[in-house]
PDB file of C-alpha atoms in Angstrom:
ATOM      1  CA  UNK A  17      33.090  29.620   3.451  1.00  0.00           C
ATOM      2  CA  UNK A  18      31.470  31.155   0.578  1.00  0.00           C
ATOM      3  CA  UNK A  19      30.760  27.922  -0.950  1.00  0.00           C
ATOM      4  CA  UNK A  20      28.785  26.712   1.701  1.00  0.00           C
ATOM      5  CA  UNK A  21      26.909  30.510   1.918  1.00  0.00           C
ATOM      6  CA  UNK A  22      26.021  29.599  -1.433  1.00  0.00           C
ATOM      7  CA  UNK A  23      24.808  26.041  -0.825  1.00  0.00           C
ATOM      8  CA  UNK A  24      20.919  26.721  -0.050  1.00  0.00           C
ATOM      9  CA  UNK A  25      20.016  23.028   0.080  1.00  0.00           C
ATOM     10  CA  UNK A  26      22.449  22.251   2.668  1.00  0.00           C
ATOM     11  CA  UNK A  27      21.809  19.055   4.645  1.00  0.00           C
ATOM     12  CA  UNK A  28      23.626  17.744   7.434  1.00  0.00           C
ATOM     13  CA  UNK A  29      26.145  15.198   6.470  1.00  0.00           C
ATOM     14  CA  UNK A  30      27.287  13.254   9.991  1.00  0.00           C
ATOM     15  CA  UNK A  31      26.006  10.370   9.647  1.00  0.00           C
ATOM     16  CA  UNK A  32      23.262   8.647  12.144  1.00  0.00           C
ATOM     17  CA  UNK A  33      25.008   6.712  14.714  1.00  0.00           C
ATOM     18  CA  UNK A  34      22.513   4.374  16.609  1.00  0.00           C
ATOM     19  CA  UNK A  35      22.097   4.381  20.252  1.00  0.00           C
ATOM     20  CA  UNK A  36      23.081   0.675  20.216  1.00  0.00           C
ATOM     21  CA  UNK A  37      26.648   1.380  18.664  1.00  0.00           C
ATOM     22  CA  UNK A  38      27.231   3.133  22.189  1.00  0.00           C
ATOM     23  CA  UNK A  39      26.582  -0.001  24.258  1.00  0.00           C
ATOM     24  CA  UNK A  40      27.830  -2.832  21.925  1.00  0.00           C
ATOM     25  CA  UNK A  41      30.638  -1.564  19.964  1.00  0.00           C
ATOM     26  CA  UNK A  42      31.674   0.950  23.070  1.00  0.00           C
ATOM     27  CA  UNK A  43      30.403  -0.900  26.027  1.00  0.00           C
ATOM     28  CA  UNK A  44      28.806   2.164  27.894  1.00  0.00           C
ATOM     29  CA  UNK A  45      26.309   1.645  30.077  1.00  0.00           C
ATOM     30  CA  UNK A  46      22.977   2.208  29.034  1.00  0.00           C
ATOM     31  CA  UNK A  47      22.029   5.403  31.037  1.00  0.00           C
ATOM     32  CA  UNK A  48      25.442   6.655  29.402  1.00  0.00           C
ATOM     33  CA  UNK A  49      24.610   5.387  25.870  1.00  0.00           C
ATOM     34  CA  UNK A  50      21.562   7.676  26.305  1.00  0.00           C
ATOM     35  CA  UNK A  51      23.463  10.837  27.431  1.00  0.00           C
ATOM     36  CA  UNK A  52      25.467  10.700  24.726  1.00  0.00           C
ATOM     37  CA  UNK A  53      22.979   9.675  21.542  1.00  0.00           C
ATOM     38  CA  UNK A  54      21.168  13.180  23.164  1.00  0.00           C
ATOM     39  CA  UNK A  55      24.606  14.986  22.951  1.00  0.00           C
ATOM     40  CA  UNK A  56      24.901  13.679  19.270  1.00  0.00           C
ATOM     41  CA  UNK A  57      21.143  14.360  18.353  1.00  0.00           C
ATOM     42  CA  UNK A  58      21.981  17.978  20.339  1.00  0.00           C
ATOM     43  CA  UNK A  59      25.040  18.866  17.909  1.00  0.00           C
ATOM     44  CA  UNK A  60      22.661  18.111  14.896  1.00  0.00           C
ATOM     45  CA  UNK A  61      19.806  20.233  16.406  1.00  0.00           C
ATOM     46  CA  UNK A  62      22.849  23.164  17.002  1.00  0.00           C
ATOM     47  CA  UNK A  63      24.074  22.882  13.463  1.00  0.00           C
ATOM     48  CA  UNK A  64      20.601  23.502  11.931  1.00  0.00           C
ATOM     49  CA  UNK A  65      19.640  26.298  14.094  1.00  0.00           C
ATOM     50  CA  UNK A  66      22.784  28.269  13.323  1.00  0.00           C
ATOM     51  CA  UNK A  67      23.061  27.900   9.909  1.00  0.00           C
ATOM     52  CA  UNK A  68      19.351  29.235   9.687  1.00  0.00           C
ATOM     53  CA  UNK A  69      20.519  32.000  11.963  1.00  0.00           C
ATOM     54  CA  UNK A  70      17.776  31.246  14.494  1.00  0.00           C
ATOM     55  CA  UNK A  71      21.349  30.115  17.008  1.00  0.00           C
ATOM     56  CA  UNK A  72      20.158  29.342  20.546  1.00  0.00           C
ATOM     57  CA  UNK A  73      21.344  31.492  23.952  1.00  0.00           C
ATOM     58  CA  UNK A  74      23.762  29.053  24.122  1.00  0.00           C
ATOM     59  CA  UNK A  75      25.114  26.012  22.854  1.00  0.00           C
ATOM     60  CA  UNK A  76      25.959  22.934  24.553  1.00  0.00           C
ATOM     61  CA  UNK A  77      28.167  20.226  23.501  1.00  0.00           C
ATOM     62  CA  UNK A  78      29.102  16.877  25.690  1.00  0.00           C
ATOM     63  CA  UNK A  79      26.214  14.755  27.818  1.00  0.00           C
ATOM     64  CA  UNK A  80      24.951  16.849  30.331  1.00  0.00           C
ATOM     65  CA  UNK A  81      24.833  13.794  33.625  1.00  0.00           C
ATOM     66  CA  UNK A  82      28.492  12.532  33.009  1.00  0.00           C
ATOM     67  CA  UNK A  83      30.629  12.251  36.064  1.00  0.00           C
ATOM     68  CA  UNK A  84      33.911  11.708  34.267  1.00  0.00           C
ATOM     69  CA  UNK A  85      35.139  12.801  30.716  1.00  0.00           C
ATOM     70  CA  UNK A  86      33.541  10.900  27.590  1.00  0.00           C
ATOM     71  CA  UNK A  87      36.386   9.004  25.638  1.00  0.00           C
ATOM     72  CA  UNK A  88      37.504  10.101  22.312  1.00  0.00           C
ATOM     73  CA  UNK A  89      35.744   8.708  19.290  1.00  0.00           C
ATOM     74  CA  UNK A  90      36.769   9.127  15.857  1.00  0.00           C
ATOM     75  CA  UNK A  91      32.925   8.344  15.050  1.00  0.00           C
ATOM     76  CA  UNK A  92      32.472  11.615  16.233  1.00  0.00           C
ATOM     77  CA  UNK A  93      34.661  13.496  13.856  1.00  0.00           C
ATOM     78  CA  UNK A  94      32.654  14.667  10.991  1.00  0.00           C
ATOM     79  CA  UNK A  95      29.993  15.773  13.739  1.00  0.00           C
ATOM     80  CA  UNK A  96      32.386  18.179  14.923  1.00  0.00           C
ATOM     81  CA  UNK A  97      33.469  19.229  11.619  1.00  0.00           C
ATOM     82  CA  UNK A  98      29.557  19.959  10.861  1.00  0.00           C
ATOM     83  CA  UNK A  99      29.391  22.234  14.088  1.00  0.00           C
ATOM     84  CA  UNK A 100      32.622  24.067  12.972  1.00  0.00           C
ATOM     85  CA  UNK A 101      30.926  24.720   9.746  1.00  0.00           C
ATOM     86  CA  UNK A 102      28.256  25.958  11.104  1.00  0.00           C
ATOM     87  CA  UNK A 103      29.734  28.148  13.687  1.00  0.00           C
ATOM     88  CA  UNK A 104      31.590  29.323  11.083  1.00  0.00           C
ATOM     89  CA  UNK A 105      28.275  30.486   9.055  1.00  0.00           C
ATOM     90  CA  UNK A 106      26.852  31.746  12.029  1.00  0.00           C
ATOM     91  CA  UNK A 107      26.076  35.412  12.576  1.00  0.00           C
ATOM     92  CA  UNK A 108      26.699  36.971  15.504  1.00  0.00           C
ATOM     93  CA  UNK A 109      27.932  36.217  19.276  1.00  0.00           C
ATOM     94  CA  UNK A 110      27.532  32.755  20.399  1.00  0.00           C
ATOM     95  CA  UNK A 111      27.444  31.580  24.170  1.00  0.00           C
ATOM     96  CA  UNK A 112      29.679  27.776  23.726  1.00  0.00           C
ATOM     97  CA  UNK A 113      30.129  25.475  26.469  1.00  0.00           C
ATOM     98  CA  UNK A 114      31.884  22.201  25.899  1.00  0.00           C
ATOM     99  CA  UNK A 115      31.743  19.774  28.369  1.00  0.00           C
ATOM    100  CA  UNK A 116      32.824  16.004  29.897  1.00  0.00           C
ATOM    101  CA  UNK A 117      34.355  14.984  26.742  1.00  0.00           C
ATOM    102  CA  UNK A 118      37.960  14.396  25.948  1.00  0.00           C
ATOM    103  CA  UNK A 119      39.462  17.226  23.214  1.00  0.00           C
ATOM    104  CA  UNK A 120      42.373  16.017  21.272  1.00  0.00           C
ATOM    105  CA  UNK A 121      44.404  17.958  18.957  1.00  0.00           C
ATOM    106  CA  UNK A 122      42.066  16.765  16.045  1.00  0.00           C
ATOM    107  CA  UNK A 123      38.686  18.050  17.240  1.00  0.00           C
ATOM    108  CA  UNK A 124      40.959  21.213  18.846  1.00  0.00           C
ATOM    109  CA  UNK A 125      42.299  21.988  14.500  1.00  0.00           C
ATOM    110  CA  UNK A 126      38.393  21.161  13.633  1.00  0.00           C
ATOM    111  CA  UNK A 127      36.835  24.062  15.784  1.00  0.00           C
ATOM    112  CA  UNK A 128      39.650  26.674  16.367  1.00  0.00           C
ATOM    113  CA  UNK A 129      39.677  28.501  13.114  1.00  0.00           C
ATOM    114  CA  UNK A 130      35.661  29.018  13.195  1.00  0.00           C
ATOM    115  CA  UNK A 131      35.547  30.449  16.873  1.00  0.00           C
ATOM    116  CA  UNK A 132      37.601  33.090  16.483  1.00  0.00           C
ATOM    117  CA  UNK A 133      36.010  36.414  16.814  1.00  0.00           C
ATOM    118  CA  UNK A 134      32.263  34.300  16.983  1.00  0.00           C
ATOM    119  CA  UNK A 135      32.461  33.778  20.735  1.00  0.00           C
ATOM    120  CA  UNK A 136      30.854  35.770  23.220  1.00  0.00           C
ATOM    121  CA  UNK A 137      31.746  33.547  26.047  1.00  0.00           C
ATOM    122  CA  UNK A 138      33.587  29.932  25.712  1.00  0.00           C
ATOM    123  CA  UNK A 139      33.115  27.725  28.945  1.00  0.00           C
ATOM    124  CA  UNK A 140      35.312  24.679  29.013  1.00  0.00           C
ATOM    125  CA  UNK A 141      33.693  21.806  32.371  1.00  0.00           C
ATOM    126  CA  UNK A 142      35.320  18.811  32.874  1.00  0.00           C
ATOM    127  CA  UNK A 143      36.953  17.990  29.837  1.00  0.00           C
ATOM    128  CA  UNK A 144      40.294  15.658  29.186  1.00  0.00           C
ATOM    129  CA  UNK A 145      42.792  16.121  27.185  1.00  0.00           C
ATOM    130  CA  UNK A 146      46.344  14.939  25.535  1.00  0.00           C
ATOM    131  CA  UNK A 147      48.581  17.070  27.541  1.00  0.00           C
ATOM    132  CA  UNK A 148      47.571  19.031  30.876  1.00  0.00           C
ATOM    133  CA  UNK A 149      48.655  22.678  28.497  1.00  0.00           C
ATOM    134  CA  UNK A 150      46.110  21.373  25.754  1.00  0.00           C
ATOM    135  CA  UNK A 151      43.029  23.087  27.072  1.00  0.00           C
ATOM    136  CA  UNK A 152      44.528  26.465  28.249  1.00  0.00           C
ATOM    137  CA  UNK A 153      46.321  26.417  24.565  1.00  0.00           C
ATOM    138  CA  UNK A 154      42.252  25.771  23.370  1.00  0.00           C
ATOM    139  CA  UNK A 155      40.861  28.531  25.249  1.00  0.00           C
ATOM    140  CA  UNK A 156      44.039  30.879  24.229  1.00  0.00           C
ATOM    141  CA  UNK A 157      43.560  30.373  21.088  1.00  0.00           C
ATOM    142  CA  UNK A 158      39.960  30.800  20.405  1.00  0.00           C
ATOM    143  CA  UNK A 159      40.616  34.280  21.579  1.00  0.00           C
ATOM    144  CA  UNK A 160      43.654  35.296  19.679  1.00  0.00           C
TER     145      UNK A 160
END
């Protein structure tokens, strides 16, 4: 943690997926392909405005007009690690809602450790995961 204090000319290090990748390599739809570049874009936009302590009411991960839970994607990975780090340099309460994605154990070990004692409310809607325990396990132990 203090390592990244320290880094002043932090950028963030996901890297860019294009909208296309979504349709072609993926084979959403192309409304859905849209939902979910915003949800990316909307992680990057998060990251920046906590780590410059400027954090938004709330924060909103998944695509907001899904009817069913986004698959997992390992593409995905190091954007979750970036919005662990910056939760993690984040002052103060933060409002978190994840939502309409699937959580496996991976992204679960990514964000645990930086939500403790950072959340004041944690909404889980509509998410899948490995094992019908896994989210009540997620929300437990964000809290303990």
């Amino acid at each position: 943690v203090e390592i990244l204090k320290k880094d002043a000319s932090w950028v963030y290090s996901a890297p860019e997926i294009p909208r296309i990748y979504w349709e072609e390599e993926e084979e959403y739809e192309d409304f859905e392909a849209d939902q979910i570049d915003e949800a990316v874009k909307s992680m990057r936009v998060y990251c920046h405005q906590l780590r410059k302590g400027s954090a938004p009411g709330k924060v909103e991960v998944g695509p907001q007009l899904f009817d069913y839970p986004m698959s997992r994607h390992d593409i995905l990975l190091p954007h979750w690690q970036e919005l662990a780090n910056a939760l993690n340099l984040s002052r103060g309460s933060i409002n978190l809602s994840i939502k309409m994605l699937h959580l496996d154990q991976s992204v679960m070990d990514i964000l645990t450790p930086c939500m403790k004692n950072k959340l004041e409310r944690f909404h889980l809607d509509g998410n899948d995961y490995t094992s019908s325990n896994m989210g009540i396990e997620f929300a437990i132990s964000t809290v303990m």
